[in-house]
């Protein structure tokens, strides 16, 4: 290997580029198999989306190339050095029996984010002329990886190669990645960090231990292109404070009355934004109406209506409503609260979508809701998982979403925080059991055939076994 630089990267972003062309055969040509590395697939899928945007064919995820990328990222992280090493790349390609006619390596590093997202790196490479040139280069196989140093710097590597013999045509596998933190507060911060840049106009803050006042916040945040972060009823958790410091929002909107988020938390939030306000009312239904009234103008294209007695239907509906530019309003199983009736009269929605079966929202309530619109429909399944599938099936045709988001259906925080991201990408939000993939969800994943699946929350929320089942369900 060539000598290493002794310079550590300064705080902030820095990107590097190294390109080598090998015009002689390095070794006998060897077949390239698929890598099992999850993020390798993410890098290749993201690069292929960029290549497709300029009319170029896709590159194939190659196991040997992906393994070298894993090693290169680990080398940089272990030594905490940002440096190219094309000599090492060429040596390893030869050792692994890969014949190439050209090799390119692009690298990046970052600090200051709650979690790492390959999409952020690929977007930055695409915006840099030299790195852009490598992504659109004459290559047909690739791999990518990242690693984090003890000092907290994340190093990313993508290696692209031109094989002596082009790889056999194959259907690229879906990339799977996990967005998670140590707890629900850190997971919400990780989701925000992956999607939102500093200087956002507004951040929504909700109680992370009670869903009642938070459910309508996801759609509202989506239409304002804002994240949802979580707090405890009487305390601002450190991961939330750190993410607010990074985001530097102009405004913070707290969801719920003092019983949900205490005034002492609002006082703590004032250290992170010039304006902090509360949207709350006497109960979850009136709060739902208040969030809608503060966000949406009359004549909205749609209003989604979910039960306020449980959370799952509103999670999947929040992402869909935010994508379509409408609110999520909460009702009782057998009655439309007066605050919701008043808000629907103000909104005059072009249509209403009722979420869940008649066990969640009765036929009587649906009949009452029909008086507020010219069109009403119901999206429901046999259980919470099938209802989320019904919402997805109504909004996305086969192969249309680039990303699908997967959250536990046993608790609300991860899906709530992911709602704005899913609405903005856009992609559906599907629900799974903590340790099992429902058959209805597996079938919907096969139908959608996305390029990437984003699993929300740690293995305690969505187990590694479920991730493997998702992988098995995909093409």
XYZ file of C-alpha atoms in Angstrom:
475
model
C 0.000 0.000 0.000
C 1.129 3.560 -0.619
C 2.115 5.880 2.274
C -0.793 7.340 4.275
C -1.418 11.007 4.876
C -0.968 12.079 8.480
C -3.632 14.769 8.230
C -7.024 14.257 9.826
C -10.020 15.938 8.183
C -11.233 19.192 9.764
C -14.800 19.623 10.968
C -17.400 19.675 8.174
C -17.781 17.948 4.819
C -14.924 17.070 2.482
C -15.045 14.944 -0.650
C -12.189 13.355 -2.536
C -11.874 11.661 -5.870
C -9.416 9.130 -7.197
C -9.608 7.566 -10.630
C -7.306 5.005 -12.179
C -7.574 3.426 -15.622
C -6.153 -0.060 -16.040
C -5.763 -0.940 -19.698
C -4.038 -4.243 -19.091
C -5.578 -7.360 -17.629
C -5.088 -7.607 -13.876
C -6.165 -11.237 -13.561
C -8.204 -13.897 -15.238
C -11.780 -12.773 -15.566
C -14.040 -13.989 -12.732
C -17.827 -14.003 -12.462
C -19.321 -11.296 -10.273
C -21.982 -12.389 -7.778
C -24.373 -10.278 -5.770
C -23.207 -8.821 -2.506
C -25.108 -9.354 0.709
C -24.059 -5.941 2.044
C -27.177 -3.862 2.602
C -25.612 -0.443 2.117
C -23.668 -1.642 -0.916
C -27.015 -2.098 -2.599
C -28.095 1.358 -1.443
C -25.050 3.057 -2.985
C -25.502 1.225 -6.272
C -29.256 1.885 -6.395
C -28.719 5.582 -5.695
C -25.959 5.853 -8.308
C -28.126 4.019 -10.847
C -30.982 6.457 -10.257
C -28.580 9.305 -11.045
C -27.213 7.517 -14.124
C -30.745 6.828 -15.366
C -31.574 10.530 -15.059
C -28.991 11.261 -17.779
C -29.862 8.254 -19.939
C -27.100 5.862 -18.839
C -27.435 2.137 -18.195
C -27.201 0.765 -14.686
C -24.128 -0.694 -13.031
C -24.344 -4.052 -11.251
C -23.717 -4.584 -7.563
C -20.601 -6.798 -7.529
C -19.672 -8.818 -4.439
C -15.895 -8.532 -4.885
C -15.993 -4.789 -5.539
C -18.355 -4.304 -2.623
C -15.982 -6.226 -0.326
C -13.092 -3.955 -1.317
C -15.244 -0.908 -0.559
C -15.973 -2.373 2.897
C -12.229 -2.783 3.479
C -11.384 0.716 2.254
C -13.978 2.376 4.485
C -12.762 0.319 7.447
C -9.147 1.327 6.748
C -9.974 5.043 6.764
C -12.123 4.765 9.887
C -9.564 2.710 11.774
C -6.784 5.249 11.081
C -9.120 8.257 11.019
C -7.484 9.357 7.749
C -9.226 10.648 4.638
C -7.126 9.284 1.776
C -7.403 7.472 -1.556
C -5.579 4.183 -2.055
C -5.912 3.043 -5.643
C -2.856 0.805 -5.211
C -4.727 -1.177 -2.570
C -7.871 -1.322 -4.731
C -5.909 -2.658 -7.725
C -4.098 -5.192 -5.536
C -7.346 -6.525 -4.037
C -9.074 -6.731 -7.425
C -6.169 -8.879 -8.627
C -6.251 -11.057 -5.508
C -9.985 -11.629 -5.937
C -9.569 -12.544 -9.600
C -11.435 -9.599 -11.074
C -10.340 -8.512 -14.547
C -10.972 -4.791 -15.112
C -10.250 -2.223 -17.807
C -10.944 0.793 -15.629
C -11.394 1.607 -11.942
C -12.765 4.668 -10.165
C -12.976 5.437 -6.460
C -14.895 8.286 -4.835
C -14.744 8.950 -1.126
C -16.402 11.268 1.379
C -16.506 11.976 5.076
C -18.861 13.740 7.428
C -19.462 14.628 11.050
C -22.322 16.146 13.007
C -25.266 13.955 11.949
C -27.245 11.695 14.275
C -27.053 8.871 11.728
C -25.485 8.127 8.376
C -27.477 8.127 5.143
C -25.866 6.979 1.844
C -28.332 9.202 -0.059
C -26.762 12.294 1.486
C -23.305 11.241 0.279
C -24.402 10.309 -3.242
C -26.266 13.622 -3.605
C -23.113 15.478 -2.607
C -20.961 13.474 -5.029
C -23.466 14.192 -7.800
C -23.213 17.929 -7.139
C -19.387 17.859 -7.355
C -18.127 17.896 -10.989
C -15.233 15.482 -10.473
C -17.268 12.946 -8.542
C -20.184 13.371 -10.948
C -17.811 12.396 -13.775
C -16.994 9.116 -12.026
C -20.645 8.243 -11.346
C -21.485 8.740 -15.056
C -18.265 7.063 -16.226
C -17.933 3.995 -18.441
C -18.392 1.419 -15.694
C -20.581 -1.661 -15.382
C -20.083 -2.888 -11.793
C -19.759 -1.194 -8.416
C -19.885 -1.467 -4.647
C -19.968 0.897 -1.695
C -19.613 1.030 2.047
C -19.086 3.288 5.037
C -17.534 3.085 8.486
C -17.352 5.361 11.526
C -14.117 6.097 13.374
C -13.748 6.123 17.142
C -13.526 9.905 16.836
C -17.009 10.050 15.282
C -16.119 10.718 11.632
C -18.030 8.714 9.026
C -16.007 7.656 5.966
C -17.787 6.579 2.774
C -16.364 4.811 -0.273
C -17.789 3.858 -3.642
C -15.751 1.894 -6.170
C -16.836 1.570 -9.805
C -15.151 -0.744 -12.330
C -15.223 -1.527 -16.037
C -15.048 -5.313 -16.309
C -13.117 -7.076 -19.058
C -16.287 -9.049 -19.688
C -19.606 -7.274 -18.942
C -21.674 -8.896 -16.189
C -24.651 -11.002 -17.192
C -27.900 -9.079 -17.227
C -29.748 -9.365 -13.942
C -32.470 -7.657 -11.984
C -30.834 -5.400 -9.350
C -31.713 -6.262 -5.776
C -33.500 -3.825 -3.548
C -31.265 -2.037 -1.063
C -32.300 -2.155 2.580
C -31.108 0.216 5.258
C -32.117 0.973 8.817
C -32.663 4.415 10.349
C -32.425 4.048 14.100
C -31.137 5.467 17.334
C -30.721 4.242 20.879
C -34.349 5.022 21.746
C -37.453 6.573 20.157
C -36.108 10.095 20.625
C -32.787 9.277 18.984
C -34.567 7.420 16.164
C -36.713 10.485 15.416
C -33.538 12.579 15.399
C -31.878 10.104 13.024
C -34.838 10.264 10.637
C -34.737 14.058 10.707
C -30.978 14.121 10.166
C -31.272 11.842 7.134
C -33.815 14.070 5.418
C -33.622 17.700 6.530
C -30.866 20.278 6.211
C -30.070 23.069 8.688
C -32.199 26.180 8.415
C -35.596 24.485 8.118
C -38.494 26.926 8.505
C -40.264 24.899 11.174
C -39.951 21.797 13.348
C -42.918 19.992 14.917
C -42.433 18.581 18.417
C -44.676 15.909 19.936
C -44.850 13.771 23.056
C -42.951 10.557 22.363
C -44.825 8.454 24.915
C -48.439 9.303 24.047
C -49.924 9.306 20.557
C -53.140 11.191 21.266
C -52.065 14.720 20.310
C -49.352 13.740 17.864
C -51.167 11.793 15.140
C -52.265 14.783 13.065
C -48.778 16.312 13.159
C -47.257 14.062 10.528
C -49.373 15.328 7.614
C -49.072 18.933 8.799
C -45.285 18.644 8.999
C -45.126 17.097 5.532
C -46.937 19.958 3.810
C -44.551 22.398 5.501
C -41.552 20.227 4.608
C -40.686 19.914 8.279
C -39.501 17.117 10.561
C -41.263 15.756 13.624
C -39.125 15.379 16.746
C -40.123 13.824 20.057
C -39.880 14.958 23.656
C -40.883 13.613 27.039
C -43.832 15.231 28.774
C -41.610 17.263 31.087
C -38.112 16.933 29.606
C -36.205 17.693 26.413
C -34.149 14.558 25.572
C -30.520 15.063 24.563
C -30.881 13.550 21.024
C -33.758 15.956 20.304
C -31.794 18.929 21.621
C -28.788 17.967 19.502
C -30.883 17.654 16.359
C -32.587 21.001 17.008
C -29.154 22.589 17.390
C -28.189 21.157 13.995
C -31.458 22.130 12.279
C -31.524 25.741 13.535
C -35.270 26.124 12.770
C -36.940 29.507 12.544
C -39.972 28.173 14.376
C -40.964 25.259 16.620
C -44.580 24.095 16.898
C -45.431 21.954 19.910
C -48.356 19.563 19.470
C -50.750 19.152 22.365
C -51.765 20.887 25.561
C -49.749 21.062 28.780
C -50.745 17.539 29.707
C -48.864 16.303 26.637
C -45.882 18.687 26.686
C -45.276 20.815 29.775
C -44.509 24.532 29.670
C -41.020 23.836 31.041
C -40.257 21.950 27.809
C -41.458 24.942 25.766
C -39.076 27.150 27.741
C -36.218 24.756 26.979
C -37.141 24.754 23.279
C -36.792 28.545 23.105
C -33.025 28.081 23.159
C -33.259 26.547 19.665
C -35.642 28.806 17.713
C -36.737 32.445 17.765
C -40.399 31.378 17.843
C -41.951 28.557 19.873
C -45.715 28.075 19.905
C -48.235 25.461 20.963
C -51.156 23.968 19.040
C -53.343 22.150 21.513
C -56.899 21.901 22.748
C -59.120 20.181 25.275
C -58.709 16.656 23.840
C -57.099 14.723 20.990
C -59.995 15.421 18.630
C -59.995 19.168 19.201
C -56.191 19.172 18.928
C -56.484 17.353 15.614
C -58.878 20.043 14.377
C -56.594 22.800 15.685
C -53.554 21.383 13.877
C -55.560 21.230 10.657
C -56.892 24.774 11.074
C -53.391 26.117 11.679
C -52.013 24.410 8.574
C -54.555 23.937 5.786
C -56.634 26.397 3.784
C -60.218 25.671 2.722
C -60.913 23.526 -0.350
C -58.163 21.020 0.378
C -57.956 18.161 -2.136
C -58.484 15.518 0.529
C -58.985 14.943 4.239
C -57.988 11.618 5.773
C -60.026 10.511 8.792
C -58.761 7.977 11.330
C -59.853 6.711 14.698
C -58.368 8.608 17.609
C -58.662 5.591 19.883
C -55.644 3.760 18.413
C -52.705 4.908 16.320
C -51.847 2.468 13.455
C -54.298 3.643 10.788
C -53.302 7.269 11.287
C -49.592 6.418 10.836
C -50.003 5.043 7.320
C -52.623 7.694 6.554
C -50.383 10.531 7.733
C -47.761 9.825 5.077
C -50.449 9.521 2.384
C -52.302 12.657 3.480
C -49.100 14.686 3.598
C -48.213 13.572 0.087
C -51.654 14.571 -1.193
C -51.767 17.908 0.634
C -54.480 17.202 3.182
C -54.869 16.781 6.956
C -55.463 13.771 9.166
C -58.493 14.290 11.387
C -59.461 12.045 14.300
C -62.920 10.743 15.163
C -64.442 8.339 17.663
C -65.561 4.916 16.566
C -69.244 5.823 16.674
C -69.299 9.616 16.651
C -67.824 12.629 14.871
C -66.679 15.092 17.550
C -68.088 18.602 17.172
C -64.596 20.099 16.680
C -64.087 17.832 13.656
C -67.497 18.663 12.212
C -66.641 22.361 12.469
C -63.225 21.872 10.887
C -64.633 19.848 7.988
C -67.162 22.616 7.341
C -64.266 25.085 7.136
C -62.026 22.829 5.019
C -64.650 21.823 2.445
C -62.477 18.889 1.272
C -62.934 17.662 -2.263
C -62.952 14.135 -0.929
C -62.637 12.241 2.355
C -60.732 9.004 2.882
C -61.828 6.948 5.897
C -59.031 4.789 7.311
C -59.777 1.374 8.774
C -62.671 -1.034 8.831
C -66.043 -0.505 10.466
C -64.497 -1.924 13.643
C -62.350 1.233 13.742
C -64.812 3.779 12.276
C -68.431 2.763 12.086
C -70.622 2.982 9.010
C -72.688 5.568 10.880
C -69.663 7.851 11.241
C -68.787 7.398 7.568
C -72.341 8.437 6.706
C -71.986 11.562 8.842
C -68.656 12.396 7.179
C -70.198 12.054 3.723
C -72.226 15.200 4.388
C -68.995 17.229 4.298
C -67.766 16.211 0.838
C -68.811 15.156 -2.626
C -66.718 11.963 -2.508
C -65.934 9.529 0.286
C -64.074 6.217 0.257
C -62.717 3.761 2.789
C -59.282 2.128 2.829
C -59.262 -0.866 5.109
C -57.925 -4.343 5.629
C -58.430 -7.221 8.021
C -55.987 -5.702 10.526
C -53.673 -2.692 10.968
C -51.070 -4.219 8.658
C -53.536 -4.897 5.867
C -55.031 -1.412 6.269
C -51.586 0.138 5.720
C -51.260 -2.086 2.652
C -54.623 -0.805 1.398
C -53.422 2.792 1.779
C -50.233 1.925 -0.138
C -52.086 0.071 -2.897
C -54.432 3.033 -3.435
C -51.558 5.466 -3.775
C -48.804 3.628 -5.646
C -48.822 1.471 -8.730
C -46.434 -1.462 -9.089
C -42.806 -0.348 -9.391
C -43.595 3.348 -8.896
C -42.103 4.180 -5.478
C -38.310 4.388 -5.269
C -38.468 3.861 -1.517
C -40.784 2.081 0.901
C -40.711 2.814 4.621
C -41.305 0.057 7.176
C -42.157 0.677 10.817
C -43.415 -1.389 13.698
C -47.171 -1.509 14.027
C -46.886 -2.180 17.754
C -45.960 1.384 18.720
C -46.307 4.827 17.158
C -43.134 6.986 17.546
C -41.002 5.705 14.657
C -43.832 5.788 12.138
C -44.914 9.234 13.312
C -41.439 10.702 12.850
C -41.090 9.049 9.437
C -44.401 10.359 8.088
C -43.046 13.630 6.668
C -40.069 11.840 5.083
C -42.314 9.227 3.468
C -44.644 11.940 2.177
C -41.829 13.976 0.680
C -39.793 11.179 -0.972
C -42.585 9.970 -1.637
C -43.100 6.367 -0.618
C -45.665 4.396 1.371
C -45.350 3.610 5.061
C -45.985 -0.065 5.786
C -46.341 -1.646 9.229
C -44.876 -4.912 10.478
C -44.897 -6.900 13.691
C -41.714 -6.555 15.774
C -40.702 -10.135 15.007
C -42.794 -11.151 11.990
C -43.529 -9.900 8.490
C -47.300 -10.103 7.833
C -48.162 -11.924 4.618
C -50.157 -8.940 3.343
C -47.085 -6.709 3.714
C -44.807 -9.246 2.012
C -47.199 -9.368 -0.932
C -47.309 -5.570 -1.153
C -43.516 -5.334 -1.124
C -43.367 -7.781 -4.019
C -45.976 -5.767 -5.904
C -44.229 -2.456 -5.308
C -40.730 -3.795 -6.083
C -39.011 -0.649 -4.730
C -35.367 0.235 -5.225
C -34.891 0.711 -1.527
C -36.591 -0.211 1.756
C -35.979 1.959 4.801
C -36.523 0.124 8.083
C -37.360 2.488 10.931
C -36.176 1.881 14.457
C -33.734 -0.486 16.100
C -33.856 -4.282 16.089
C -36.000 -4.030 19.201
C -38.695 -2.323 17.130
C -38.210 -4.257 13.869
C -36.065 -7.346 14.363
C -33.223 -8.445 12.127
C -35.341 -11.488 11.335
C -38.005 -9.223 9.855
C -35.336 -7.477 7.770
C -34.254 -10.861 6.431
C -37.884 -11.723 5.676
C -38.228 -8.437 3.783
C -35.148 -9.309 1.782
C -36.598 -12.733 0.964
C -39.922 -11.216 -0.103
C -38.304 -8.869 -2.618
C -37.336 -9.763 -6.189
